[in-house]
PDB file of C-alpha atoms in Angstrom:
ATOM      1  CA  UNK A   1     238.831 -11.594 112.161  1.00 38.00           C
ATOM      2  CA  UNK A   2     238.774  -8.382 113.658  1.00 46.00           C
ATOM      3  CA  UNK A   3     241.620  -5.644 112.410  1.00 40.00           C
ATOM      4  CA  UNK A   4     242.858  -5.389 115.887  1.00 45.00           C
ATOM      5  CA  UNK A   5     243.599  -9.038 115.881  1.00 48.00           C
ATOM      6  CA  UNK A   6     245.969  -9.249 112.866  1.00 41.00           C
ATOM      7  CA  UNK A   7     249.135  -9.812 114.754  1.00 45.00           C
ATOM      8  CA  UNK A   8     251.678  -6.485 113.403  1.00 42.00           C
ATOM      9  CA  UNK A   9     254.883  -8.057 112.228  1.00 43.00           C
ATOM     10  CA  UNK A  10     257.625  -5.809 113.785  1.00 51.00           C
ATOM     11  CA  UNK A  11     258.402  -2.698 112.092  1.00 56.00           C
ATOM     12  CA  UNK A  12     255.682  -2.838 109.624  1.00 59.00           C
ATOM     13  CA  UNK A  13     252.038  -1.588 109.821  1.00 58.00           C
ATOM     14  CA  UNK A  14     249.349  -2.816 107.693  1.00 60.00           C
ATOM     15  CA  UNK A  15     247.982  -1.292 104.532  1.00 59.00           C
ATOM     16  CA  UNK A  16     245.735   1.421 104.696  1.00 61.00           C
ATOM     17  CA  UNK A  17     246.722   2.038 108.413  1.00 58.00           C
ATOM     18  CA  UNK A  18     248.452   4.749 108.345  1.00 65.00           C
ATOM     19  CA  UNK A  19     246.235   7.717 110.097  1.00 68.00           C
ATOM     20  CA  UNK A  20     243.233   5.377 110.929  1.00 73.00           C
ATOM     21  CA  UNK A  21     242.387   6.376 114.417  1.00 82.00           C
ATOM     22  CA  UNK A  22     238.979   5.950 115.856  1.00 87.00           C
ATOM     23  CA  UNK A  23     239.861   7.401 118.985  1.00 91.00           C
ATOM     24  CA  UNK A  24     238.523  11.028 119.806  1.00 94.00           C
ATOM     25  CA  UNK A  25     239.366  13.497 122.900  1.00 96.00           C
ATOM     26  CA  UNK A  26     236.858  16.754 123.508  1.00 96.00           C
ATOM     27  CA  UNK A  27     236.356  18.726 126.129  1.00 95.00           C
ATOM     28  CA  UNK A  28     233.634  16.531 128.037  1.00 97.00           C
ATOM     29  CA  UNK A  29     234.439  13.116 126.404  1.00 98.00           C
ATOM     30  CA  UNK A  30     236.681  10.613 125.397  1.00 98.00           C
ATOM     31  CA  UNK A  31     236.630   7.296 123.468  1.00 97.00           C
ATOM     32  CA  UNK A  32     240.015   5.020 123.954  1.00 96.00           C
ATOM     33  CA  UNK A  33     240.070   2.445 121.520  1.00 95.00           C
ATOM     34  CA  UNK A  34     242.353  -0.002 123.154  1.00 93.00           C
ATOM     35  CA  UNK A  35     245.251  -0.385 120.062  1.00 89.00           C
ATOM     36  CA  UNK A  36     246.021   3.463 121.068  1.00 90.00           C
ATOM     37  CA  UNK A  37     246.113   3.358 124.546  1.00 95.00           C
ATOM     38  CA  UNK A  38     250.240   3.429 125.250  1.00 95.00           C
ATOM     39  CA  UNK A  39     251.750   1.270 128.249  1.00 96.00           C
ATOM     40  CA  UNK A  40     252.912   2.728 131.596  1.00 97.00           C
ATOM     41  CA  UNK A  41     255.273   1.009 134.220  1.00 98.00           C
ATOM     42  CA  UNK A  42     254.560   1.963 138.091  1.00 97.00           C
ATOM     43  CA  UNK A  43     257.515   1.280 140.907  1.00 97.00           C
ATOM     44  CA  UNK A  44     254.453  -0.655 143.153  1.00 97.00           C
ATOM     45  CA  UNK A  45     253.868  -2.732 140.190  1.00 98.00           C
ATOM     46  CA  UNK A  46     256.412  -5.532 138.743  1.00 98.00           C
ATOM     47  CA  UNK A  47     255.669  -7.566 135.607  1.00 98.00           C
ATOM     48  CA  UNK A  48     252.967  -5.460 135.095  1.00 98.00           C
ATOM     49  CA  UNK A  49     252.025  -2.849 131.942  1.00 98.00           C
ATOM     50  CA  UNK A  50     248.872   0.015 133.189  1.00 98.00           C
ATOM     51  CA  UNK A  51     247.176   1.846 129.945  1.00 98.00           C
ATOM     52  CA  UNK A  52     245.549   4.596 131.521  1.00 98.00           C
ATOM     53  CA  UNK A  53     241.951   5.308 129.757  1.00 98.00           C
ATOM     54  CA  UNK A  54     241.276   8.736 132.361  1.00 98.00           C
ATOM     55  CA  UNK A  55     243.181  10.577 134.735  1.00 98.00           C
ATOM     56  CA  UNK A  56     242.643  14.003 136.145  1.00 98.00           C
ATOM     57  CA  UNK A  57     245.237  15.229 133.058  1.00 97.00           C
ATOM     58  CA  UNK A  58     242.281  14.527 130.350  1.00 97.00           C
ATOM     59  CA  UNK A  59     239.704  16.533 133.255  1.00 97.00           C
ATOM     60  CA  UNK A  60     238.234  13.021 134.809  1.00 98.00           C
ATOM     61  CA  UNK A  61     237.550  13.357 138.373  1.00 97.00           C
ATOM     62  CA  UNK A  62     239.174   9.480 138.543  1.00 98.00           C
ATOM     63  CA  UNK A  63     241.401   6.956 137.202  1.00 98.00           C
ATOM     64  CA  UNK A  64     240.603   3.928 135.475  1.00 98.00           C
ATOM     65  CA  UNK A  65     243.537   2.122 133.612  1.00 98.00           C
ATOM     66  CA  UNK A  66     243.681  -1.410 131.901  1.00 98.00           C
ATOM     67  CA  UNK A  67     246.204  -3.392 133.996  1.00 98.00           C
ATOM     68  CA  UNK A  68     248.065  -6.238 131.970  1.00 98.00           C
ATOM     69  CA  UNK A  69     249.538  -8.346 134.457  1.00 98.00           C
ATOM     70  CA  UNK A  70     252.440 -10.730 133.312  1.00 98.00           C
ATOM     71  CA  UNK A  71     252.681 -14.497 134.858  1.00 98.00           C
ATOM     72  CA  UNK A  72     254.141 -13.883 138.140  1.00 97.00           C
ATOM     73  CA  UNK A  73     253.363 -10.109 138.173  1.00 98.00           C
ATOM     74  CA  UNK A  74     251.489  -8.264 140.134  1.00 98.00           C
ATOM     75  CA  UNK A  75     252.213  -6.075 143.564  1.00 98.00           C
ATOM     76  CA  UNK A  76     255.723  -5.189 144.697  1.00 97.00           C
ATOM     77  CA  UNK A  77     254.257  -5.049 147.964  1.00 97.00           C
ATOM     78  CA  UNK A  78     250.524  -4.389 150.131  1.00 97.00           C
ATOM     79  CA  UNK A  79     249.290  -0.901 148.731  1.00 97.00           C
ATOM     80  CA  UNK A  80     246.839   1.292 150.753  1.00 94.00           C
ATOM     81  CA  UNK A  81     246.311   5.280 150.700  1.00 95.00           C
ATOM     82  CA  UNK A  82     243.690   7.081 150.713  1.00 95.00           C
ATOM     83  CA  UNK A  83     241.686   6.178 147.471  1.00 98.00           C
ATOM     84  CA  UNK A  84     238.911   4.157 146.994  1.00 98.00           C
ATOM     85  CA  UNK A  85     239.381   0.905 144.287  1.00 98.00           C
ATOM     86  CA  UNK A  86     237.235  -0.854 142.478  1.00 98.00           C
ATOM     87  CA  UNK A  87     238.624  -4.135 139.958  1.00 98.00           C
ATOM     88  CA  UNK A  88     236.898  -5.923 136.928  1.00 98.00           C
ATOM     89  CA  UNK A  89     238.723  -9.286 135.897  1.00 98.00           C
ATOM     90  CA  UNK A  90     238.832  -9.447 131.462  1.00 98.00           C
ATOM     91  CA  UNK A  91     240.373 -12.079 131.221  1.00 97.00           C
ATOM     92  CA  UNK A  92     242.517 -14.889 132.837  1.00 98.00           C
ATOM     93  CA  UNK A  93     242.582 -14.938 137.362  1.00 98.00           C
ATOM     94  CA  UNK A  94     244.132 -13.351 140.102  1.00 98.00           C
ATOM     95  CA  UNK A  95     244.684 -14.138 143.559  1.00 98.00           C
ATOM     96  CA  UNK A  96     243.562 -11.105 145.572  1.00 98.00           C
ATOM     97  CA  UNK A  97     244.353 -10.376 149.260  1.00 98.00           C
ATOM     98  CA  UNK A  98     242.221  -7.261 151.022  1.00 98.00           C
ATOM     99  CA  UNK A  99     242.433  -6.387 154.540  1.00 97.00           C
ATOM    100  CA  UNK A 100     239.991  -7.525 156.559  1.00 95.00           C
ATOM    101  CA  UNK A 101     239.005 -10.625 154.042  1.00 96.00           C
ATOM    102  CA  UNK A 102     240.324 -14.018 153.486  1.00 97.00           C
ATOM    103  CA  UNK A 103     242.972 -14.181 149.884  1.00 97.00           C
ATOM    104  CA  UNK A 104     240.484 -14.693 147.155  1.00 97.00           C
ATOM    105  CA  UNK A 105     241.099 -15.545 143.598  1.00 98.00           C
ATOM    106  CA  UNK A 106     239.103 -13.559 140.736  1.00 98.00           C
ATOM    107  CA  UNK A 107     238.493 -15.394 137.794  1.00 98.00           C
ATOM    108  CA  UNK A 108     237.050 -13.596 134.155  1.00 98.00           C
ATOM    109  CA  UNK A 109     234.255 -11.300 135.441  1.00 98.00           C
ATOM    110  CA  UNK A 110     235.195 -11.265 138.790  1.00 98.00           C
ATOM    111  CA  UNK A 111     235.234  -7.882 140.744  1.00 98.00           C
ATOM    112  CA  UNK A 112     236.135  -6.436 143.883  1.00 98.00           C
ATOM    113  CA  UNK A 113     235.644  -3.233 145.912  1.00 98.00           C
ATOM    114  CA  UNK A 114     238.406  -1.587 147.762  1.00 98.00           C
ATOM    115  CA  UNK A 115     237.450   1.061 150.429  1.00 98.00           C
ATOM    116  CA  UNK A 116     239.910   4.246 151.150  1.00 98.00           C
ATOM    117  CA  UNK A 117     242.931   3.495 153.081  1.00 97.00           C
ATOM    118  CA  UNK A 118     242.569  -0.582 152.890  1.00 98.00           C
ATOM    119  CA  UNK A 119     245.198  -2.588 152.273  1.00 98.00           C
ATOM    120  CA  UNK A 120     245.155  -4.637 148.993  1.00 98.00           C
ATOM    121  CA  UNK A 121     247.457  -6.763 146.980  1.00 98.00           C
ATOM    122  CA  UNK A 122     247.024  -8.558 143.927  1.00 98.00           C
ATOM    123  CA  UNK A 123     248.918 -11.169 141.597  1.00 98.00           C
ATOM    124  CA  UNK A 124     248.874 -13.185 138.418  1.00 98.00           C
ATOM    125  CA  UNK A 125     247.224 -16.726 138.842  1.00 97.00           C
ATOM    126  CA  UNK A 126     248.549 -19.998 138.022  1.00 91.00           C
ATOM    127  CA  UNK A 127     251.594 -18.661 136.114  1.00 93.00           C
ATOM    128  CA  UNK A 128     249.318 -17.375 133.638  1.00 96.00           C
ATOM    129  CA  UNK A 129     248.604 -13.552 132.235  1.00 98.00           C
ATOM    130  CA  UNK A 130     245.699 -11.138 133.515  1.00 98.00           C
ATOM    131  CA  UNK A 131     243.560  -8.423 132.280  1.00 98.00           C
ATOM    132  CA  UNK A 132     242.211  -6.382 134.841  1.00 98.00           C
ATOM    133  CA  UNK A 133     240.312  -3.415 134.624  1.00 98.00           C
ATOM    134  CA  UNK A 134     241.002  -0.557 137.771  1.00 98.00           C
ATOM    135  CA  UNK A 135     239.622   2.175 138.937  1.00 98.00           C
ATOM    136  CA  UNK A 136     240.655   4.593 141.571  1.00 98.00           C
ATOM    137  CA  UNK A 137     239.250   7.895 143.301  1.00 98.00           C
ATOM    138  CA  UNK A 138     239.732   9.748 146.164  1.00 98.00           C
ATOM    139  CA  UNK A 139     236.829   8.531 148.563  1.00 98.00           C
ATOM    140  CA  UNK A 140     234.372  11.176 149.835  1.00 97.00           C
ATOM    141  CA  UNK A 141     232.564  10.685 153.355  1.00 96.00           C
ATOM    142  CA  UNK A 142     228.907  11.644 154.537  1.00 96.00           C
ATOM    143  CA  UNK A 143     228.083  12.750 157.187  1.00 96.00           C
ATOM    144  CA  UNK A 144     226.465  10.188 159.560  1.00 96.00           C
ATOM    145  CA  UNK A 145     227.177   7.397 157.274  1.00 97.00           C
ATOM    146  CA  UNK A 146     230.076   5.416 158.051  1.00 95.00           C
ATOM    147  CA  UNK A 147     232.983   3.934 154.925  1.00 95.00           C
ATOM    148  CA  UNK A 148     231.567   0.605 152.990  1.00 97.00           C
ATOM    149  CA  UNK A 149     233.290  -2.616 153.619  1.00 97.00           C
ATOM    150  CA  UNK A 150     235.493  -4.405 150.874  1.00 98.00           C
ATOM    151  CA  UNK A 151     233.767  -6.586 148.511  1.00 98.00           C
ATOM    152  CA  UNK A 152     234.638  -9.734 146.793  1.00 98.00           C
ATOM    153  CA  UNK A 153     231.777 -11.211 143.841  1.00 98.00           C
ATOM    154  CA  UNK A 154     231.225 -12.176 140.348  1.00 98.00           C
ATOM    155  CA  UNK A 155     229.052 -10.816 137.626  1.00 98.00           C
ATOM    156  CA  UNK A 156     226.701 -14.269 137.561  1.00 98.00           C
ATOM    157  CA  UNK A 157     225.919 -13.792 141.075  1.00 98.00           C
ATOM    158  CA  UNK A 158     224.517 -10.223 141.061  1.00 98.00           C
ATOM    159  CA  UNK A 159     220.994 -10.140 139.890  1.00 96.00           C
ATOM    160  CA  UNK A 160     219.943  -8.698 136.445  1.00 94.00           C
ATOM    161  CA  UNK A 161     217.114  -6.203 136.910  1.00 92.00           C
ATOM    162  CA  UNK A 162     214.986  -4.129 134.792  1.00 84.00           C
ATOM    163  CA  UNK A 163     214.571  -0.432 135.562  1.00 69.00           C
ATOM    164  CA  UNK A 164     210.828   1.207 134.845  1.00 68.00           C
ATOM    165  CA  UNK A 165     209.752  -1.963 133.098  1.00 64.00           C
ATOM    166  CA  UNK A 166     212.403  -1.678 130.197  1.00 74.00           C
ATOM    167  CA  UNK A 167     212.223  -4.974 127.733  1.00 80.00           C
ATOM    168  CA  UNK A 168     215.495  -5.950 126.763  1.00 87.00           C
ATOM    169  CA  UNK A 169     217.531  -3.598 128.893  1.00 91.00           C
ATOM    170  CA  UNK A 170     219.158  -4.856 132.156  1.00 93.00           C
ATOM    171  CA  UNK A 171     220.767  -3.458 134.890  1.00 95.00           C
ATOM    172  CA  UNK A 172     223.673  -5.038 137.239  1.00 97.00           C
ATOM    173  CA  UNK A 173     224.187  -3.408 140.605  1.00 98.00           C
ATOM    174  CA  UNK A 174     227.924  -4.614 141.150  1.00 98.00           C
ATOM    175  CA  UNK A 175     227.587  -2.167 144.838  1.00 98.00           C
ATOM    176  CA  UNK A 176     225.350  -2.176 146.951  1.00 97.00           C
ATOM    177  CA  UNK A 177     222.572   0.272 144.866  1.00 96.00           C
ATOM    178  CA  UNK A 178     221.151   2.963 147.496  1.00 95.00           C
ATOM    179  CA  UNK A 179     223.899   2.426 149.902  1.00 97.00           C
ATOM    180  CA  UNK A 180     224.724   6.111 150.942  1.00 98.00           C
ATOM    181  CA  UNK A 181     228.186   5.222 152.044  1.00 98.00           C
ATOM    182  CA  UNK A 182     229.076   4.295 148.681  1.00 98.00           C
ATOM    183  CA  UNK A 183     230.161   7.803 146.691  1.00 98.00           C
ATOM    184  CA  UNK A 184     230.186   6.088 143.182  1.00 98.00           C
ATOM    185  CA  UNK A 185     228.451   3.345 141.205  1.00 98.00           C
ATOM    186  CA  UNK A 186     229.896   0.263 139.177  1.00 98.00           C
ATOM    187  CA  UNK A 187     227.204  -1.510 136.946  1.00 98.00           C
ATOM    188  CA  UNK A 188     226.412  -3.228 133.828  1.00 98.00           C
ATOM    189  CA  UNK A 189     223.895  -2.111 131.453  1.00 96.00           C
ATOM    190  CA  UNK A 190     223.070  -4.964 128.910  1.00 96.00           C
ATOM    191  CA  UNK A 191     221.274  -4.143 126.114  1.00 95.00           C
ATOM    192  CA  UNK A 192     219.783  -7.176 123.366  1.00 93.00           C
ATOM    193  CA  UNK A 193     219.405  -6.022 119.488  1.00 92.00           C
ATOM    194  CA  UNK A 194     216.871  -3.412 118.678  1.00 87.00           C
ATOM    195  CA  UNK A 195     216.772  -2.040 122.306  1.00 89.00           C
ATOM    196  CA  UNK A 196     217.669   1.615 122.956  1.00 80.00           C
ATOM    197  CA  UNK A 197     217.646   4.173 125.899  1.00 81.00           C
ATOM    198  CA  UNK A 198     213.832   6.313 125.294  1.00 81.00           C
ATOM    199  CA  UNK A 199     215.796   9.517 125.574  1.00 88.00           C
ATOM    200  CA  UNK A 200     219.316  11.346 125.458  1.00 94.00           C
ATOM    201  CA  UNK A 201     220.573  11.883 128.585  1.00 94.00           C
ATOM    202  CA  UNK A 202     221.929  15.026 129.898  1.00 96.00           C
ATOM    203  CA  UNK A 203     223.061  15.161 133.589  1.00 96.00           C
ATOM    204  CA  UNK A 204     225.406  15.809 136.433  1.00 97.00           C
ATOM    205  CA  UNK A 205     226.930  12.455 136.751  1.00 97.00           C
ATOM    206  CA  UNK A 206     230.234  11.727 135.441  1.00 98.00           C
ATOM    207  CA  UNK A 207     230.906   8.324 133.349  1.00 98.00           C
ATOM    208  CA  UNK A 208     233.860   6.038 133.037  1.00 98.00           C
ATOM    209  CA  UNK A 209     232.415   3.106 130.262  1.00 98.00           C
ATOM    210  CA  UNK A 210     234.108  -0.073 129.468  1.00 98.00           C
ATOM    211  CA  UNK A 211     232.068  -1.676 126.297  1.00 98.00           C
ATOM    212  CA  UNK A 212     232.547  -5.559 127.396  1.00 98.00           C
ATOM    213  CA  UNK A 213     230.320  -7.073 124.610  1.00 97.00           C
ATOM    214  CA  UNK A 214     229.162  -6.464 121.336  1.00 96.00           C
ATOM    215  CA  UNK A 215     228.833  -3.708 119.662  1.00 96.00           C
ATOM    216  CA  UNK A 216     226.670  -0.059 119.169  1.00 96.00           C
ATOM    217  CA  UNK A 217     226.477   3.433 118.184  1.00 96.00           C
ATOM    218  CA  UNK A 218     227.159   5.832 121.143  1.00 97.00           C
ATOM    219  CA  UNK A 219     226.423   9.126 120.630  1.00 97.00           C
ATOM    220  CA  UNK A 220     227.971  11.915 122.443  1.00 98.00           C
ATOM    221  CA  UNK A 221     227.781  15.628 122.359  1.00 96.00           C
ATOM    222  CA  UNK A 222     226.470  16.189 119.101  1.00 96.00           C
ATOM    223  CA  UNK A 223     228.055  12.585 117.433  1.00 96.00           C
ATOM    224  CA  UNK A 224     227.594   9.448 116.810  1.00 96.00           C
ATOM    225  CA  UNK A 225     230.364   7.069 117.784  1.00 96.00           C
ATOM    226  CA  UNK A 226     231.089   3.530 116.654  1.00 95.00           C
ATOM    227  CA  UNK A 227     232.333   1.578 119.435  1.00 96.00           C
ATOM    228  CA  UNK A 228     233.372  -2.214 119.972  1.00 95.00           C
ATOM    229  CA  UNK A 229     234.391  -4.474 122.702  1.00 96.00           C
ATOM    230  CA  UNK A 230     236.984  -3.438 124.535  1.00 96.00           C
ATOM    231  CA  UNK A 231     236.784   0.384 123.850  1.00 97.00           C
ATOM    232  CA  UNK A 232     236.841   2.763 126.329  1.00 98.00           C
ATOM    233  CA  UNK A 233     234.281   6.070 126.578  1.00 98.00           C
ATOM    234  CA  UNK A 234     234.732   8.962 129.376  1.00 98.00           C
ATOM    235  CA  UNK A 235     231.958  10.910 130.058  1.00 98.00           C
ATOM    236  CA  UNK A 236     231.978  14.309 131.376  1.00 98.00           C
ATOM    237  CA  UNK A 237     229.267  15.416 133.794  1.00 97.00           C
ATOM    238  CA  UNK A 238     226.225  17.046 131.125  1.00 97.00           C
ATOM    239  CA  UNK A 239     227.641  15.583 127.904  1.00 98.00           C
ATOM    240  CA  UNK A 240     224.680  13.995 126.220  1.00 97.00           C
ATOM    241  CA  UNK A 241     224.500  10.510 125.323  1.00 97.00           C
ATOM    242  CA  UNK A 242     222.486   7.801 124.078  1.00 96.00           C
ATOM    243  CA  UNK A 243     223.784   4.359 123.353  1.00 95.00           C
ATOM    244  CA  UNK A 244     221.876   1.976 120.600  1.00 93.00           C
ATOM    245  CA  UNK A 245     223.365  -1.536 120.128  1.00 94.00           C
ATOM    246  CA  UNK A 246     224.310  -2.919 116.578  1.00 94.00           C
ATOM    247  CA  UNK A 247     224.704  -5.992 115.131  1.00 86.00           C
ATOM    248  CA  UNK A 248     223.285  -9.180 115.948  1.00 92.00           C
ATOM    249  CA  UNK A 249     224.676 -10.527 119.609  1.00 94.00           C
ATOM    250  CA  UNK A 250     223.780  -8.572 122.599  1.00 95.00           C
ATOM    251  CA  UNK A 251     226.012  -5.543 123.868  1.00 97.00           C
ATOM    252  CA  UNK A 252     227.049  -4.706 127.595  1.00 98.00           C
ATOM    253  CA  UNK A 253     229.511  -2.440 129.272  1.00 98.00           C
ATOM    254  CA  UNK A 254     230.487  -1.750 132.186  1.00 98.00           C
ATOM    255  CA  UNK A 255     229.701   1.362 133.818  1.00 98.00           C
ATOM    256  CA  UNK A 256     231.364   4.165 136.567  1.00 98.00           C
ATOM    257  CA  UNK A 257     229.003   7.055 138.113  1.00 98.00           C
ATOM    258  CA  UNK A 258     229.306   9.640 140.881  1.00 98.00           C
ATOM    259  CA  UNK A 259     226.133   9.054 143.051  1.00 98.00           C
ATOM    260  CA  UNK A 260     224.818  10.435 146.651  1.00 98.00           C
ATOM    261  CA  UNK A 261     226.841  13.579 146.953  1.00 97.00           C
ATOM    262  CA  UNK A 262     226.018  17.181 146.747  1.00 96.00           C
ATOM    263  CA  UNK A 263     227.311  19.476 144.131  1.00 94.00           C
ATOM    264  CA  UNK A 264     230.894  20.867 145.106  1.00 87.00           C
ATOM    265  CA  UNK A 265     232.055  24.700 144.757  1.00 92.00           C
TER     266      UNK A 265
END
């Protein structure tokens, strides 16, 4: 049994616990193990706890929260403003309703895309709790290119592909990949033991990383990071990384980029 699954009796912390914090905040990156991440109550949500991971307070240029939705929580009421949304099921279902699309329920790995100033609401399923995981950005247009349309899917119906021939490394395109309407990517890189990226990366993009499976080493900056399933990793745009998978299942997360703008002044 994993430490973070020894229920805490109330008003008592385990041996040896005092201190023990994996989680580490620099100026281009983050990791968020989940047992620190503290709970936040919104007025447009009832029954419902948010852990924000990043916000524009830790220097992300988004928002991405865990949202722990309670049996018959969910949305006071419709929400729609001018950010962009995009939704990752953990764990249990939720019945979804978006604009423009008939009320669809999202089961464990299902995921949706909201577009900029679409109306959206969302609730607990069959009287029983929901992980979801949320992110949120202000949408930026292109010129000549008109805004995406909402989308409603599942992980086991997007195709795994392999980028440059790389064995044991696969690639999930959750939006439409190319799509120059689309100002950010969602995928998920899955990576089977012994595999690695061929070089540390160093680039523009900015990262939001959600480690859904297994287990690896990330490093970042100029360390190496242990991370586990359900941790958290922001990325700022040029921190170097390189992720190598431990253990002996494979690992996945799931990943946020900025894609198909120009650089801003």
């Amino acid at each position: 049994m994993h430490p973070r699954d020894i229920p805490v009796k109330t008003g008592r912390i385990h041996p040896g616990a005092f201190g023990h914090n994996r989680g580490v905040v620099k100026s281009n990156y983050a990791i968020m193990p989940p047992e620190g991440v503290m709970d936040s109550y919104l007025p447009n949500w009832e029954k419902t706890v948010i852990r924000f991971q990043a916000a524009p307070q830790l220097g992300a240029r988004f928002a991405q929260a865990l949202i722990e939705i309670e049996p018959g929580g969910g949305t006071r009421a419709p929400i729609a403003d001018a950010l962009e949304r995009f939704f990752y099921v953990m764990g249990g279902a939720v019945d979804l309703a978006i604009e423009g699309l008939p009320p669809a329920r999202l089961e464990r790995e299902g995921f949706a895309y909201v577009p900029a100033g679409t109306r959206f609401s969302m609730a607990s399923a069959e009287g029983q709790p929901a992980a979801v995981n949320g992110l949120k950005r202000p949408y930026e247009p292109a010129d000549g290119f008109g805004a995406p349309e909402p989308i409603v899917s599942r992980r086991a119906d997007v195709p795994v592909v392999n980028v440059n021939g790389t064995e044991g490394r696969g690639w999930q395109h959750l939006l439409p990949y190319g799509d120059l309407r689309f100002d950010m990517e969602m995928n998920i890189l899955s990576f089977e033991p012994g595999t690695y990226f061929p070089d540390v990366e160093t680039h523009i993009n900015e990262h939001g990383l959600v480690m859904l499976e297994g287990q690896g080493m990330y490093l970042l900056g100029e360390d190496w990071h242990e991370v586990w399933q359900g941790d958290f990793i922001w990325m700022g745009p040029y921190c170097p990384q390189l992720f190598y998978p431990t253990g002996w299942e494979p690992s996945a997360y799931l990943l946020y980029k900025d894609v198909n703008r120009d650089v801003r002044f």
